[in-house]
Amino acid sequence: MNSWIAAAVTLLSGTALASPALAAPALDGVLVDNVEGVTPDGRGGVERFEGFLIDPEGKIAQIFHKGDKRPKKVAYKVDGKGRIVVPGMIDAHGHVMATGFAKMTLDLSMAKSLDEALSRIAAWTAAHPEAPWILGGGWNQASWGLDRMPTAAELDKVTGGKPAWLMRIDGHAGWANSAALSAAGVTATTADPAGGEVLRVAGSKAPAGVLIDAATALVEKKRPKPRPEDADTAFGEAQLQFLAAGVTTVADMGTSIEDWQTFRRASDKHQLRMRIVAYAGGIEAMQLIGGPGPTPWIDDDRLKMNGIKLYLDGALGSRGAWLKAPYADDAGTKGLPQMSSTQLGNLMSRAAMDGFQVAVHAIGDEANATVLDSIEELSQTYKGDRRWRIEHAQIVDPADIPRFARNGVIASMQPQHEASDRTMAEARLGPQRLAGAYAWKSIAATGAKLAFGSDTPVEPAHPFEGLAVAISRTGADGQPMGGWQPQEILTREAALGAYTTGAAYSLFAEDRLGRIAPGLRADFLFVDEDPMTAAPQALRGTHVLETWIGGRLAWSAAQDGGKAGVRR
Ligand SMILES: [Zn+2]
């Protein structure tokens, strides 16, 4: 085995390298040859190739097609043995640390009923007597067939006197037991905070157990914070998951100063194995991380802070998404904005003033219209290449769709949400308001840029699953036949583009990431399915064989022994 491959493999086993420079001897280049290569061409199509040359800096130097002359003298040759090569996937919206912590805390995402969730909680509690709090998440009352939220009383039965705090799968609601509510001082006299709601026991003011959106902060403030060493472990878990799934770059949405320090610690130890572009969770974190403006790319383009992530509304599942008209399944509410449009405009302006990129979470049609209003207004003052981002853009009034392109707004969307949420969306919105739901193709057709991601840990960070949904509008069960709202099915070129070039554009990184092309970083994957031809179900089951970042092997299925596995 060539020494630098050995060094990369050593990295896999967790041994820190003294310096990345030592791991990369002076090379004339690495020739990757005999592959079935496919990459977006940057003009909406794809390009096929047979090989490519990587320069000593880890960038693509040259692409080879059939019959092209290869260089004679290279430092090392990788024989692709006819395997398929695609660019590293970019997850344009994920939560890196939450993805890692989800592995380390109580995970309820597989529970199919309230009873099953309660028995998992009881088992975890018994197995972790040392834990001061019972922490975790992933629950979804909709998938339990429950038409209400779970309660503190139900949680009390399996947790005893120990505080328990469990986040809903979408991160927009938390389920507390009585001990957690009392630790947080949430009582019948606690008012609902702006942008949040304390659910109450029917016919009384007593808290019922579930706190929505801004109200979750009441308990979040009181729960024990993870130690830096726990964060390091969680981050290691997260990196492994991304690399195993073929994600080479992730946009971290809502980075805290502690998260940033975790990324920096990994970088200092040369253990930052993937690329992260951070969007700070609020103005304070933005200023602490970036100071007067976005950070430069550091650590060989592995880390950068671009801007800020703001929340305008909540999620459909907890009826926190802000709609233009009442919910079809609850006429008493239109959901709730987490701030006024004036407050939103002020925060966006505060960030834009110092050149930070702005990404705003908007799920409901009223929330999307409000963010588009703010962008329209701020674009008068903050000119130039701003790349305003709307995160999710799930339910958009068809009348508002053309406004994305008009203001150069990037629609940062997550195909897997469509497959997971379609029946819930039908219930929440009714049949009349689905025309602008998960409307990838309509939004792209107006000329707006799409950037795709997973919202991990809400959905698995698995871009090939997302690609399968994007080209079929069907779920893992192949349902519904022909696809849900099939007019929004994307071409393979458009779907692959949204996970690569489109996502890179959304990060101001199209000059270095997203394609296998000269001058760009050599981030690529060996996979066992061709994304241009595989049937949706085969595409969903794509195995990532090797993940290369900056021209070096960062992860391989053979070395990992399948331990990391790929969730799907
Ligand atoms: Zn998110």
Coordinates of C-alpha atoms and ligand atoms in Angstrom, one line a residue:
M1 CA 0.0 0.0 0.0
N2 CA 1.3 3.4 -1.0
S3 CA 2.4 5.4 2.1
W4 CA 0.0 8.2 1.7
I5 CA -2.9 5.9 1.3
A6 CA -1.7 4.2 4.4
A7 CA -1.6 7.5 6.1
A8 CA -5.2 8.2 5.1
V9 CA -6.2 4.8 6.4
T10 CA -4.4 5.4 9.6
L11 CA -6.6 8.5 9.9
L12 CA -9.6 6.2 9.6
S13 CA -8.5 4.2 12.6
G14 CA -8.5 7.3 14.7
T15 CA -4.8 8.0 15.0
A16 CA -4.1 11.6 14.6
L17 CA -1.6 12.6 12.0
A18 CA 1.3 14.9 13.1
S19 CA 0.5 17.2 10.2
P20 CA -1.6 16.9 7.0
A21 CA 1.5 18.2 5.2
L22 CA 3.4 15.1 6.2
A23 CA 0.7 12.9 4.9
A24 CA 1.0 14.3 1.4
P25 CA 4.4 13.8 0.0
A26 CA 5.4 15.9 -3.0
L27 CA 3.5 14.3 -5.9
D28 CA 3.5 14.9 -9.5
G29 CA -0.1 13.9 -9.3
V30 CA -2.4 11.0 -8.7
L31 CA -4.1 9.5 -11.7
V32 CA -7.5 8.0 -11.1
D33 CA -8.3 5.9 -14.2
N34 CA -10.6 3.3 -15.6
V35 CA -13.7 4.7 -14.0
E36 CA -17.3 5.3 -15.2
G37 CA -17.2 8.9 -14.2
V38 CA -20.3 11.2 -14.2
T39 CA -20.3 14.8 -13.1
P40 CA -22.6 17.8 -13.5
D41 CA -21.1 19.9 -16.3
G42 CA -22.0 23.2 -14.7
R43 CA -24.5 24.1 -17.4
G44 CA -27.4 21.9 -16.3
G45 CA -26.2 18.7 -18.0
V46 CA -23.7 16.0 -17.1
E47 CA -20.3 15.0 -18.4
R48 CA -19.0 11.5 -18.7
F49 CA -15.3 10.7 -18.3
E50 CA -12.9 7.8 -17.9
G51 CA -10.2 9.3 -15.6
F52 CA -8.7 12.4 -14.0
L53 CA -5.5 13.7 -12.6
I54 CA -5.3 15.1 -9.1
D55 CA -2.6 17.7 -8.4
P56 CA -0.4 17.7 -5.3
E57 CA -2.7 20.3 -3.7
G58 CA -5.7 17.9 -3.9
K59 CA -7.3 19.7 -6.8
I60 CA -8.5 18.2 -10.1
A61 CA -5.8 19.0 -12.7
Q62 CA -7.2 17.3 -15.8
I63 CA -10.1 15.2 -17.0
F64 CA -9.6 12.3 -19.4
H65 CA -12.2 11.0 -21.9
K66 CA -11.9 7.9 -24.0
G67 CA -8.7 8.0 -26.1
D68 CA -7.2 11.0 -24.3
K69 CA -3.5 10.7 -23.7
R70 CA -2.7 10.1 -20.0
P71 CA 0.4 11.5 -18.3
K72 CA 3.4 9.1 -18.2
K73 CA 4.9 10.1 -14.9
V74 CA 2.5 10.2 -11.9
A75 CA 3.2 9.6 -8.2
Y76 CA 0.4 7.1 -7.9
K77 CA -2.3 5.4 -9.9
V78 CA -5.7 4.4 -8.7
D79 CA -7.3 1.7 -10.9
G80 CA -11.0 2.4 -10.7
K81 CA -11.7 -1.1 -12.1
G82 CA -14.6 0.3 -14.0
R83 CA -16.4 1.5 -10.9
I84 CA -18.7 4.5 -11.0
V85 CA -17.3 7.9 -9.8
V86 CA -19.5 10.8 -8.9
P87 CA -18.7 14.1 -7.1
G88 CA -18.8 14.2 -3.3
M89 CA -22.3 15.1 -2.3
I90 CA -23.0 18.4 -0.6
D91 CA -25.7 18.5 2.1
A92 CA -26.9 22.1 1.9
H93 CA -28.8 21.9 5.2
G94 CA -27.9 19.7 8.2
H95 CA -27.3 19.9 11.9
V96 CA -23.9 18.4 12.5
M97 CA -23.7 18.3 16.2
A98 CA -27.3 17.1 16.7
T99 CA -26.6 14.3 14.2
G100 CA -23.7 13.2 16.4
F101 CA -25.6 13.6 19.7
A102 CA -28.5 11.7 18.3
K103 CA -26.2 8.6 18.2
M104 CA -25.2 9.1 21.8
T105 CA -28.6 9.8 23.5
L106 CA -32.0 8.2 23.6
D107 CA -33.2 7.8 20.0
L108 CA -37.0 7.4 19.6
S109 CA -37.1 7.7 15.8
M110 CA -37.8 4.0 15.3
A111 CA -40.6 3.8 17.8
K112 CA -43.9 3.0 16.0
S113 CA -46.3 3.8 18.9
L114 CA -46.5 5.7 22.1
D115 CA -46.3 2.4 24.1
E116 CA -43.1 1.4 22.2
A117 CA -41.6 4.8 22.8
L118 CA -42.4 4.6 26.6
S119 CA -40.8 1.1 26.8
R120 CA -37.7 2.4 25.0
I121 CA -37.5 5.3 27.5
A122 CA -37.9 2.9 30.4
A123 CA -35.1 0.7 29.1
W124 CA -32.8 3.6 28.5
T125 CA -33.5 5.0 31.9
A126 CA -32.7 1.6 33.6
A127 CA -29.5 1.3 31.5
H128 CA -28.2 4.8 32.4
P129 CA -28.6 5.2 36.2
E130 CA -25.7 7.7 36.2
A131 CA -27.3 10.1 33.8
P132 CA -28.6 13.2 35.6
W133 CA -31.2 13.8 33.0
I134 CA -32.9 11.6 30.4
L135 CA -32.1 13.4 27.1
G136 CA -32.8 12.4 23.5
G137 CA -35.4 12.8 20.8
G138 CA -36.7 11.7 17.5
W139 CA -40.3 11.1 18.5
N140 CA -43.2 11.7 16.1
Q141 CA -46.7 11.4 17.4
A142 CA -48.0 11.4 13.9
S143 CA -46.2 8.2 13.1
W144 CA -47.6 6.7 16.3
G145 CA -51.1 7.2 15.0
L146 CA -51.8 9.7 17.8
D147 CA -53.9 12.7 17.0
R148 CA -52.6 14.6 20.1
M149 CA -49.2 15.3 21.7
P150 CA -47.9 13.0 24.4
T151 CA -48.0 14.2 28.0
A152 CA -45.8 14.7 31.0
A153 CA -48.0 12.2 33.0
E154 CA -47.3 9.5 30.5
L155 CA -43.5 10.2 30.7
D156 CA -43.6 10.3 34.5
K157 CA -44.7 6.6 34.5
V158 CA -41.4 5.4 33.0
T159 CA -38.9 8.0 34.3
G160 CA -39.6 8.2 38.0
G161 CA -38.3 11.5 39.6
K162 CA -35.5 12.0 37.1
P163 CA -35.9 14.9 34.7
A164 CA -36.6 13.9 31.1
W165 CA -36.5 16.1 28.0
L166 CA -37.1 14.6 24.6
M167 CA -37.1 16.6 21.4
R168 CA -39.6 15.9 18.6
I169 CA -38.1 14.6 15.3
D170 CA -38.3 18.1 13.7
G171 CA -36.6 19.8 16.7
H172 CA -39.6 22.2 16.9
A173 CA -41.2 20.7 20.1
G174 CA -39.9 19.1 23.3
W175 CA -41.6 16.6 25.6
A176 CA -40.8 17.1 29.3
N177 CA -41.8 15.1 32.3
S178 CA -43.0 16.7 35.6
A179 CA -39.4 16.8 37.0
A180 CA -38.1 18.7 34.0
L181 CA -41.0 21.1 34.0
S182 CA -40.4 21.9 37.6
A183 CA -36.6 22.2 37.1
A184 CA -37.4 24.7 34.4
G185 CA -40.0 26.5 36.6
V186 CA -42.8 25.9 34.1
T187 CA -46.1 26.1 35.9
A188 CA -49.7 27.1 35.4
T189 CA -48.7 30.7 35.8
T190 CA -46.0 30.5 33.1
A191 CA -47.0 32.7 30.1
D192 CA -46.4 31.5 26.5
P193 CA -43.3 33.2 25.3
A194 CA -43.4 35.1 22.0
G195 CA -43.1 32.6 19.2
G196 CA -43.7 29.6 21.4
E197 CA -46.5 27.8 23.3
V198 CA -46.8 25.8 26.4
L199 CA -49.4 23.1 25.8
R200 CA -51.9 22.9 28.7
V201 CA -53.9 20.2 30.3
A202 CA -57.4 20.4 28.8
G203 CA -59.7 22.7 30.9
S204 CA -56.8 24.1 33.0
K205 CA -53.6 26.2 32.8
A206 CA -51.4 23.4 34.0
P207 CA -48.6 22.5 31.6
A208 CA -49.3 19.3 29.7
G209 CA -45.7 18.4 29.0
V210 CA -45.0 19.5 25.4
L211 CA -43.5 22.8 24.7
I212 CA -43.5 24.3 21.2
D213 CA -40.8 26.3 19.4
A214 CA -39.6 29.3 21.5
A215 CA -41.1 27.7 24.6
T216 CA -38.5 24.9 24.4
A217 CA -35.9 27.3 25.5
L218 CA -37.5 27.3 29.0
V219 CA -36.2 23.7 29.5
E220 CA -33.1 24.0 27.2
K221 CA -31.7 26.6 29.5
K222 CA -31.9 24.3 32.5
R223 CA -30.8 21.0 31.1
P224 CA -27.2 19.9 31.6
K225 CA -24.9 21.0 28.8
P226 CA -22.6 18.4 27.2
R227 CA -19.0 18.6 28.1
P228 CA -16.5 19.6 25.4
E229 CA -15.1 16.0 25.3
D230 CA -18.7 14.7 24.8
A231 CA -19.1 17.1 21.9
D232 CA -15.8 15.9 20.4
T233 CA -17.1 12.3 20.5
A234 CA -20.4 13.3 19.0
F235 CA -18.6 15.2 16.2
G236 CA -16.5 12.1 15.5
E237 CA -19.8 10.1 15.2
A238 CA -21.3 12.7 12.9
Q239 CA -18.3 12.9 10.6
L240 CA -18.4 9.1 10.2
Q241 CA -22.0 9.2 9.3
F242 CA -21.6 11.9 6.7
L243 CA -18.5 10.3 5.1
A244 CA -20.1 6.8 5.0
A245 CA -23.1 8.3 3.2
G246 CA -21.0 10.1 0.6
V247 CA -21.4 13.6 2.0
T248 CA -18.1 15.5 1.7
T249 CA -19.5 19.0 2.6
V250 CA -22.3 20.0 4.9
A251 CA -23.8 23.3 5.6
D252 CA -24.3 23.4 9.4
M253 CA -27.5 25.3 10.1
G254 CA -27.5 27.1 13.5
T255 CA -23.9 26.7 14.6
S256 CA -23.3 27.8 18.2
I257 CA -20.0 29.1 19.5
E258 CA -19.6 25.7 21.3
D259 CA -20.2 23.9 18.0
W260 CA -17.7 26.1 16.2
Q261 CA -15.1 25.4 18.9
T262 CA -15.7 21.7 18.5
F263 CA -15.0 22.0 14.8
R264 CA -11.9 24.1 15.5
R265 CA -10.6 21.6 18.1
A266 CA -10.9 18.8 15.5
S267 CA -9.1 21.0 12.9
D268 CA -6.3 21.7 15.4
K269 CA -5.8 18.0 15.8
H270 CA -6.1 17.4 12.0
Q271 CA -9.2 15.4 12.6
L272 CA -11.5 17.5 10.5
R273 CA -12.1 14.9 7.9
M274 CA -14.9 16.6 5.9
R275 CA -15.9 20.2 4.9
I276 CA -18.2 22.3 7.0
V277 CA -19.8 25.6 6.1
A278 CA -21.3 27.1 9.2
Y279 CA -24.4 29.3 9.5
A280 CA -24.5 30.8 13.1
G281 CA -27.5 30.2 15.2
G282 CA -28.4 33.9 15.8
I283 CA -26.6 37.3 15.9
E284 CA -24.6 36.6 19.1
A285 CA -23.1 33.4 17.8
M286 CA -22.5 35.1 14.4
Q287 CA -20.4 37.8 16.0
L288 CA -18.6 35.5 18.4
I289 CA -17.6 33.2 15.5
G290 CA -17.0 35.7 12.7
G291 CA -16.4 39.0 14.4
P292 CA -16.6 41.7 11.8
G293 CA -17.6 39.4 8.9
P294 CA -17.6 35.8 7.5
T295 CA -14.5 33.8 8.2
P296 CA -12.1 32.9 5.4
W297 CA -11.8 29.3 4.3
I298 CA -9.5 27.6 6.7
D299 CA -7.7 24.2 7.0
D300 CA -7.5 23.5 3.2
D301 CA -11.1 24.6 2.6
R302 CA -12.4 22.4 5.3
L303 CA -14.1 25.0 7.4
K304 CA -15.8 28.4 6.9
M305 CA -18.5 30.5 8.5
N306 CA -20.6 32.2 5.9
G307 CA -23.5 33.7 7.7
I308 CA -26.5 33.4 9.9
K309 CA -29.5 31.0 10.3
L310 CA -32.7 32.6 11.5
Y311 CA -36.1 30.9 12.2
L312 CA -39.3 32.7 11.1
D313 CA -41.7 29.8 11.9
G314 CA -41.9 26.3 13.1
A315 CA -42.8 23.0 11.5
L316 CA -46.0 21.5 10.0
G317 CA -46.0 18.4 12.3
S318 CA -46.4 20.5 15.5
R319 CA -48.6 23.1 13.6
G320 CA -45.9 25.7 14.2
A321 CA -45.6 26.4 10.4
W322 CA -47.1 29.9 9.7
L323 CA -49.9 29.6 7.2
K324 CA -51.9 32.2 5.2
A325 CA -55.1 30.4 6.2
P326 CA -56.0 28.2 9.1
Y327 CA -54.9 24.6 9.3
A328 CA -57.3 22.2 7.5
D329 CA -57.2 19.9 10.6
D330 CA -57.3 22.7 13.2
A331 CA -59.4 25.7 12.2
G332 CA -58.3 27.5 15.4
T333 CA -54.8 28.2 14.3
K334 CA -52.6 29.5 11.4
G335 CA -49.4 28.5 13.2
L336 CA -47.1 31.0 14.8
P337 CA -44.3 33.3 13.6
Q338 CA -41.3 33.3 16.0
M339 CA -40.9 37.0 15.5
S340 CA -42.6 40.0 13.8
S341 CA -41.7 40.9 10.3
T342 CA -40.0 44.0 11.6
Q343 CA -37.8 42.0 14.0
L344 CA -36.9 39.7 11.1
G345 CA -36.0 42.6 8.9
N346 CA -33.8 44.1 11.6
L347 CA -31.9 40.8 12.2
M348 CA -31.4 40.2 8.5
S349 CA -30.2 43.7 8.1
R350 CA -27.9 43.5 11.0
A351 CA -26.2 40.4 9.4
A352 CA -26.3 41.7 5.8
M353 CA -24.7 45.0 6.9
D354 CA -21.4 43.1 7.7
G355 CA -21.6 41.0 4.6
F356 CA -22.9 37.8 6.3
Q357 CA -25.1 35.5 4.2
V358 CA -28.6 35.2 5.5
A359 CA -30.5 31.9 5.6
V360 CA -34.1 32.0 7.0
H361 CA -36.2 29.0 8.0
A362 CA -39.6 29.3 6.5
I363 CA -42.1 26.4 6.1
G364 CA -45.6 27.8 5.9
D365 CA -46.8 29.9 3.0
E366 CA -47.2 33.0 5.1
A367 CA -43.7 32.6 6.5
N368 CA -42.3 32.2 3.0
A369 CA -44.2 35.3 1.7
T370 CA -42.9 37.3 4.7
V371 CA -39.2 36.3 4.1
L372 CA -39.6 37.1 0.4
D373 CA -41.0 40.6 1.4
S374 CA -38.0 41.2 3.7
I375 CA -35.6 40.2 1.0
E376 CA -37.3 42.4 -1.6
E377 CA -37.0 45.3 0.8
L378 CA -33.4 44.6 1.9
S379 CA -32.2 44.1 -1.6
Q380 CA -32.7 47.8 -2.2
T381 CA -30.0 48.5 0.4
Y382 CA -27.8 45.5 0.3
K383 CA -26.9 45.1 -3.3
G384 CA -24.5 42.7 -5.0
D385 CA -24.2 39.0 -4.8
R386 CA -26.1 38.2 -1.6
R387 CA -27.5 34.7 -2.2
W388 CA -30.3 35.1 0.3
R389 CA -31.4 31.6 1.3
I390 CA -34.8 30.3 2.4
E391 CA -34.5 27.1 4.3
H392 CA -37.2 24.4 3.5
A393 CA -39.6 26.6 1.5
Q394 CA -42.0 23.7 2.0
I395 CA -45.4 25.3 1.5
V396 CA -45.3 28.2 -0.9
D397 CA -48.3 30.1 -2.3
P398 CA -48.0 29.5 -6.1
A399 CA -48.4 33.3 -6.5
D400 CA -45.1 33.7 -4.5
I401 CA -43.0 31.2 -6.4
P402 CA -41.8 33.6 -9.1
R403 CA -40.5 35.9 -6.4
F404 CA -37.6 33.4 -5.6
A405 CA -36.0 34.0 -9.0
R406 CA -36.7 37.7 -9.1
N407 CA -34.5 38.3 -6.1
G408 CA -31.9 35.6 -6.7
V409 CA -33.2 33.7 -3.6
I410 CA -31.9 30.2 -3.1
A411 CA -34.5 27.5 -2.3
S412 CA -32.7 25.2 0.2
M413 CA -35.0 22.2 0.2
Q414 CA -35.0 18.6 1.4
P415 CA -36.5 16.0 -0.9
Q416 CA -36.7 13.4 1.9
H417 CA -39.2 15.6 3.8
E418 CA -41.7 15.3 0.9
A419 CA -41.7 11.5 1.1
S420 CA -41.9 11.5 4.9
D421 CA -44.5 14.3 5.3
R422 CA -46.8 14.0 2.4
T423 CA -49.8 12.4 4.2
M424 CA -49.3 14.8 7.1
A425 CA -49.1 17.7 4.7
E426 CA -52.4 16.6 3.1
A427 CA -54.1 16.5 6.5
R428 CA -52.6 19.9 7.7
L429 CA -53.3 21.7 4.4
G430 CA -56.2 20.0 2.8
P431 CA -56.3 19.2 -1.0
Q432 CA -56.7 22.8 -2.1
R433 CA -53.4 24.1 -0.9
L434 CA -50.9 21.5 -2.1
A435 CA -50.0 23.1 -5.4
G436 CA -47.0 24.9 -3.9
A437 CA -46.0 22.1 -1.5
Y438 CA -42.4 20.7 -1.9
A439 CA -42.6 22.4 -5.4
W440 CA -39.0 21.8 -6.4
K441 CA -39.6 21.8 -10.2
S442 CA -41.9 24.9 -10.2
I443 CA -39.5 26.9 -8.1
A444 CA -36.5 25.8 -10.3
A445 CA -38.6 26.5 -13.5
T446 CA -38.8 30.2 -12.6
G447 CA -35.0 30.4 -12.7
A448 CA -34.3 30.1 -9.0
K449 CA -31.4 28.0 -7.7
L450 CA -32.2 24.8 -5.8
A451 CA -29.8 23.5 -3.1
F452 CA -30.7 20.1 -1.6
G453 CA -30.0 18.7 1.8
S454 CA -31.3 16.3 4.4
D455 CA -32.0 18.4 7.5
T456 CA -30.2 15.6 9.4
P457 CA -30.9 14.3 12.1
V458 CA -34.6 15.0 11.0
E459 CA -34.0 12.8 8.0
P460 CA -30.9 10.5 7.5
A461 CA -28.0 12.3 5.9
H462 CA -28.3 10.1 2.9
P463 CA -28.2 12.0 -0.4
F464 CA -28.9 9.0 -2.6
E465 CA -32.2 8.4 -0.8
G466 CA -32.9 12.1 -1.4
L467 CA -32.0 11.7 -5.1
A468 CA -34.3 8.8 -5.4
V469 CA -37.2 10.8 -3.9
A470 CA -36.3 13.8 -6.1
I471 CA -36.6 11.8 -9.3
S472 CA -39.7 9.8 -8.3
R473 CA -41.7 11.6 -5.5
T474 CA -42.1 8.2 -4.0
G475 CA -41.0 6.8 -0.6
A476 CA -39.0 3.6 0.4
D477 CA -42.2 1.6 -0.3
G478 CA -42.4 2.9 -3.8
Q479 CA -45.6 4.7 -2.9
P480 CA -47.6 6.4 -4.2
M481 CA -47.5 4.9 -7.6
G482 CA -46.4 7.4 -10.2
G483 CA -45.3 9.8 -7.5
W484 CA -47.0 12.4 -5.2
Q485 CA -47.8 15.6 -7.1
P486 CA -45.7 14.1 -10.0
Q487 CA -45.6 17.4 -11.9
E488 CA -42.8 18.3 -9.4
I489 CA -40.6 15.3 -10.3
L490 CA -37.1 16.5 -11.2
T491 CA -34.9 15.3 -14.0
R492 CA -31.8 13.3 -12.9
E493 CA -29.6 16.1 -14.0
A494 CA -31.5 18.7 -12.0
A495 CA -31.6 16.5 -8.9
L496 CA -27.9 15.6 -9.0
G497 CA -27.2 19.3 -9.6
A498 CA -29.1 20.4 -6.5
Y499 CA -26.9 18.1 -4.3
T500 CA -23.7 19.2 -6.0
T501 CA -23.4 22.4 -8.0
G502 CA -26.5 24.0 -6.7
A503 CA -25.6 23.3 -3.1
A504 CA -22.0 24.6 -3.8
Y505 CA -23.5 27.8 -5.2
S506 CA -25.6 28.2 -2.1
L507 CA -22.4 28.2 0.0
F508 CA -20.5 30.6 -2.3
A509 CA -18.3 27.6 -3.1
E510 CA -18.9 26.9 -6.8
D511 CA -15.3 27.9 -7.6
R512 CA -14.0 25.0 -5.5
L513 CA -16.7 22.4 -4.9
G514 CA -19.6 20.5 -6.6
R515 CA -18.1 19.1 -9.8
I516 CA -15.2 16.9 -11.0
A517 CA -13.6 19.6 -13.1
P518 CA -10.2 21.2 -13.4
G519 CA -9.3 23.7 -10.6
L520 CA -11.9 22.3 -8.2
R521 CA -11.1 20.3 -5.0
A522 CA -10.9 16.5 -5.7
D523 CA -13.9 15.5 -3.6
F524 CA -15.4 12.3 -5.1
L525 CA -17.0 9.0 -4.4
F526 CA -16.8 5.5 -5.7
V527 CA -20.4 4.1 -5.7
D528 CA -22.1 1.0 -7.0
E529 CA -25.1 2.6 -8.9
D530 CA -25.1 5.1 -11.7
P531 CA -27.3 8.0 -10.6
M532 CA -28.2 8.8 -14.3
T533 CA -29.6 5.3 -15.0
A534 CA -30.4 3.4 -11.8
A535 CA -34.1 2.8 -11.0
P536 CA -35.3 4.9 -8.0
Q537 CA -35.2 2.0 -5.6
A538 CA -31.7 0.9 -6.7
L539 CA -30.6 4.5 -6.5
R540 CA -31.9 4.7 -2.9
G541 CA -29.9 1.7 -2.0
T542 CA -26.6 3.0 -3.5
H543 CA -23.6 1.8 -1.6
V544 CA -20.8 4.3 -1.1
L545 CA -17.6 2.3 -1.5
E546 CA -15.0 5.1 -1.0
T547 CA -15.2 8.8 -0.1
W548 CA -12.3 11.0 -1.2
I549 CA -11.8 14.5 0.0
G550 CA -9.2 16.9 -1.4
G551 CA -7.6 14.0 -3.4
R552 CA -7.2 11.7 -0.4
L553 CA -9.2 8.7 0.8
A554 CA -11.2 9.9 3.7
W555 CA -13.4 6.8 4.2
S556 CA -13.8 3.4 2.7
A557 CA -16.4 0.7 3.2
A558 CA -13.7 -1.9 3.2
Q559 CA -11.8 -0.2 6.1
D560 CA -14.9 0.7 8.0
G561 CA -16.1 -2.9 7.9
G562 CA -19.6 -1.6 7.4
K563 CA -19.6 -0.4 11.0
A564 CA -20.8 3.0 10.3
G565 CA -23.4 1.6 8.1
V566 CA -25.5 3.7 6.0
R567 CA -28.9 4.4 7.4
R568 CA -31.7 4.1 4.9
Ligands
ZN1 ZN -33.0 22.2 10.0

